């Protein structure tokens, strides 16, 4: 098949490369000339394991990038994979997505035959029906469901394992409102995956498909917040939450995943999607109490981490290390990282922060130039009166005699990654 993907960020680039790997000819479209040039040079614009080999294999053959939206008319379907960030009040900013939808509408204005527009971006059901579809209709001068179709096909890709997640999905959700032309195109598109893995394909409405994405992320975020809330209680009782969670996870109804308690969730998705869902619910006069509580618990975890440090040392005027800056291991992405409130809290206490991360220093230095960045975990620890461990990078597990160089070896572990050893004062956040 021929498919185009508008937007070459985390989702769009991974999608384009993986579709090429399924055997399709893919056109990646982006307004940013630099991103397009980089892609055409075979350079991954993001750090994502497994992505570079796919670009090496397909750029110049099955995968091409362009800034020209009109070229989507050479393809049978176009994915919209444009970011949907949050506004200051937490509500969804669909501006970029709607602009891309208008570009796609203009491109298909003069074509004959059916073109399918597939919403890959995470966007609320109402925005699709009352803004996105009308935007395409008015730019194209055509009618949804007649000369073109709009479908919703949410992504469930985690950063750091996005390529693997794409190739081994738990389910594929296609929201088409029963449009047979759309369903036929999806059947061809995902045939290699479905045939190999017997992946369940959920055929549903567009609104439902959009909501499945929000509900999934909200549920996972709330699951982590609930184990963090329980973990905070456990800590007060002197109980090890990890032992509790291991046993809880053996109950099929609970499941073992997303029960790792600690300093909370970050990233480009959970914070933005939970905030957007809360704002959208409030806009229709519903108070989503559980979702709000999940956000509140998450907002409090970094402060609990700092309170544990305060119990052992006065950090004012002292050097304090922060280990881990990315929102999770395996990525250089710092969006929503818990390291940001931890750094801010330390600075508010008058501490001199020295931070280290295997991948994310450049990204953090761009927004926090007032922090000292170390070249290794050992350098960050040297002479510090305390350390907050924010990201569970596997290499941190091997830290041992490096703690000896600390002025006071107070270790507050937000991810249960540090090995306890003689000579350090160790505090686990929820254990
Ligand atoms: C998340 C979802 O897991 C994906 O299914 C979804 O497609 C994606 O958002 C998205 O909407 O695009 P991602 O943000 O990459 O993926 O990261 P996760 O692996 O879900 O982790 C999110 C945060 O939760 C991280 O900060 C992680 O450290 C934290 N977490 C996760 C915990 O604190 N405990 C856990 O047990 C699991």
Short mmCIF file of N, CA and C and ligand atoms in Angstrom, two decimals, residues 11 122 155-160 165 171 213 217 220 224 227-228 257-270 273 327-329 338 392 415, ligand 1:
data_model
loop_
_atom_site.label_atom_id
_atom_site.label_comp_id
_atom_site.label_asym_id
_atom_site.label_seq_id
_atom_site.Cartn_x
_atom_site.Cartn_y
_atom_site.Cartn_z
N UNK A 11 5.76 9.92 17.47
CA UNK A 11 4.75 8.98 16.96
C UNK A 11 4.85 8.85 15.45
N UNK A 122 -3.52 11.92 19.75
CA UNK A 122 -4.47 11.76 20.85
C UNK A 122 -5.32 13.02 20.95
N UNK A 155 -2.66 5.30 18.97
CA UNK A 155 -1.41 4.55 19.18
C UNK A 155 -1.25 4.23 20.66
N UNK A 156 -0.64 3.08 20.91
CA UNK A 156 -0.37 2.68 22.30
C UNK A 156 1.12 2.39 22.45
N UNK A 157 1.92 3.26 21.87
CA UNK A 157 3.37 3.05 21.85
C UNK A 157 4.01 3.75 23.04
N UNK A 158 4.87 3.02 23.75
CA UNK A 158 5.62 3.65 24.84
C UNK A 158 6.95 4.14 24.30
N UNK A 159 7.37 5.31 24.74
CA UNK A 159 8.70 5.78 24.37
C UNK A 159 9.73 4.79 24.89
N UNK A 160 10.75 4.57 24.10
CA UNK A 160 11.80 3.64 24.53
C UNK A 160 11.53 2.22 24.04
N UNK A 165 6.61 -2.13 20.50
CA UNK A 165 5.17 -2.04 20.78
C UNK A 165 4.37 -2.04 19.48
N UNK A 171 -3.54 -4.88 20.94
CA UNK A 171 -4.77 -4.72 20.15
C UNK A 171 -4.57 -3.59 19.16
N UNK A 213 -8.20 5.60 23.90
CA UNK A 213 -6.83 6.07 24.15
C UNK A 213 -6.75 6.85 25.46
N UNK A 217 -4.73 5.58 28.97
CA UNK A 217 -3.68 6.34 29.64
C UNK A 217 -4.11 6.80 31.03
N UNK A 220 -3.94 3.78 33.41
CA UNK A 220 -2.56 3.43 33.78
C UNK A 220 -1.96 4.46 34.72
N UNK A 224 -0.79 3.79 38.72
CA UNK A 224 0.49 4.15 39.35
C UNK A 224 0.24 5.07 40.54
N UNK A 227 -1.01 3.03 43.53
CA UNK A 227 0.03 2.29 44.25
C UNK A 227 0.97 3.28 44.96
N UNK A 228 1.12 4.48 44.40
CA UNK A 228 1.92 5.49 45.11
C UNK A 228 1.22 5.96 46.38
N UNK A 257 1.61 -5.33 36.15
CA UNK A 257 2.23 -4.18 35.47
C UNK A 257 1.75 -2.85 36.04
N UNK A 258 2.60 -1.84 35.96
CA UNK A 258 2.29 -0.49 36.43
C UNK A 258 1.97 -0.45 37.92
N UNK A 259 2.70 -1.28 38.67
CA UNK A 259 2.60 -1.25 40.13
C UNK A 259 3.93 -0.84 40.75
N UNK A 260 4.83 -0.28 39.94
CA UNK A 260 6.12 0.17 40.50
C UNK A 260 5.92 1.55 41.12
N UNK A 261 5.94 1.61 42.45
CA UNK A 261 5.67 2.88 43.12
C UNK A 261 6.94 3.71 43.23
N UNK A 262 6.79 4.99 43.49
CA UNK A 262 7.95 5.86 43.62
C UNK A 262 7.61 7.31 43.39
N UNK A 263 8.46 7.98 42.60
CA UNK A 263 8.36 9.43 42.48
C UNK A 263 7.32 9.88 41.44
N UNK A 264 6.66 8.89 40.81
CA UNK A 264 5.50 9.25 39.99
C UNK A 264 5.74 9.22 38.50
N UNK A 265 4.68 9.55 37.76
CA UNK A 265 4.74 9.45 36.30
C UNK A 265 4.99 10.81 35.66
N UNK A 266 5.70 10.74 34.52
CA UNK A 266 5.93 11.92 33.70
C UNK A 266 5.73 11.55 32.25
N UNK A 267 6.41 12.28 31.36
CA UNK A 267 6.32 11.94 29.95
C UNK A 267 5.46 12.92 29.19
N UNK A 268 5.37 12.66 27.90
CA UNK A 268 4.62 13.57 27.03
C UNK A 268 3.14 13.20 26.99
N UNK A 269 2.77 12.10 27.67
CA UNK A 269 1.40 11.61 27.49
C UNK A 269 0.56 11.62 28.76
N UNK A 270 0.99 10.91 29.80
CA UNK A 270 0.14 10.81 31.00
C UNK A 270 -0.23 12.19 31.56
N UNK A 273 -2.54 14.03 28.92
CA UNK A 273 -3.82 13.39 28.64
C UNK A 273 -4.76 13.40 29.85
N UNK A 327 12.19 11.25 31.74
CA UNK A 327 10.98 10.86 32.49
C UNK A 327 10.93 9.36 32.76
N UNK A 328 11.73 8.62 32.02
CA UNK A 328 11.91 7.19 32.30
C UNK A 328 13.19 6.75 31.60
N UNK A 329 13.72 5.57 31.91
CA UNK A 329 14.96 5.16 31.25
C UNK A 329 14.75 4.86 29.77
N UNK A 338 9.78 13.94 36.47
CA UNK A 338 9.71 14.26 37.90
C UNK A 338 11.00 14.94 38.35
N UNK A 392 14.97 5.34 36.78
CA UNK A 392 15.53 4.00 37.02
C UNK A 392 16.40 3.52 35.86
N UNK A 415 13.00 5.23 42.81
CA UNK A 415 12.65 4.17 41.84
C UNK A 415 13.07 2.77 42.26
C1 LIG B 1 2.38 5.94 27.74
C2 LIG B 1 1.54 4.66 27.61
O1 LIG B 1 2.12 3.62 28.42
C3 LIG B 1 1.47 4.21 26.15
O2 LIG B 1 0.62 3.07 26.04
C4 LIG B 1 0.91 5.35 25.30
O3 LIG B 1 0.85 5.01 23.95
C5 LIG B 1 1.79 6.57 25.47
O4 LIG B 1 1.84 6.95 26.87
C6 LIG B 1 1.20 7.67 24.64
O5 LIG B 1 0.10 8.14 24.97
O6 LIG B 1 1.74 7.99 23.59
P1 LIG B 1 4.99 6.50 27.84
O7 LIG B 1 4.58 7.89 28.19
O8 LIG B 1 6.03 6.30 26.81
O9 LIG B 1 3.71 5.64 27.37
O10 LIG B 1 5.57 5.87 29.17
P2 LIG B 1 5.18 4.71 30.22
O11 LIG B 1 6.09 3.58 30.04
O12 LIG B 1 3.74 4.44 30.21
O13 LIG B 1 5.57 5.45 31.59
C7 LIG B 1 4.93 6.68 31.97
C8 LIG B 1 5.44 7.13 33.30
O14 LIG B 1 4.93 6.29 34.34
C9 LIG B 1 6.96 7.12 33.45
O15 LIG B 1 7.38 8.31 34.08
C10 LIG B 1 7.23 5.91 34.33
O16 LIG B 1 8.39 6.04 35.10
C11 LIG B 1 5.98 5.90 35.21
N1 LIG B 1 5.66 4.57 35.76
C12 LIG B 1 5.28 3.56 34.94
C13 LIG B 1 5.74 4.36 37.13
O17 LIG B 1 6.05 5.29 37.91
N2 LIG B 1 5.42 3.12 37.63
C14 LIG B 1 5.05 2.10 36.83
O18 LIG B 1 4.78 1.00 37.36
C15 LIG B 1 4.99 2.31 35.46
#
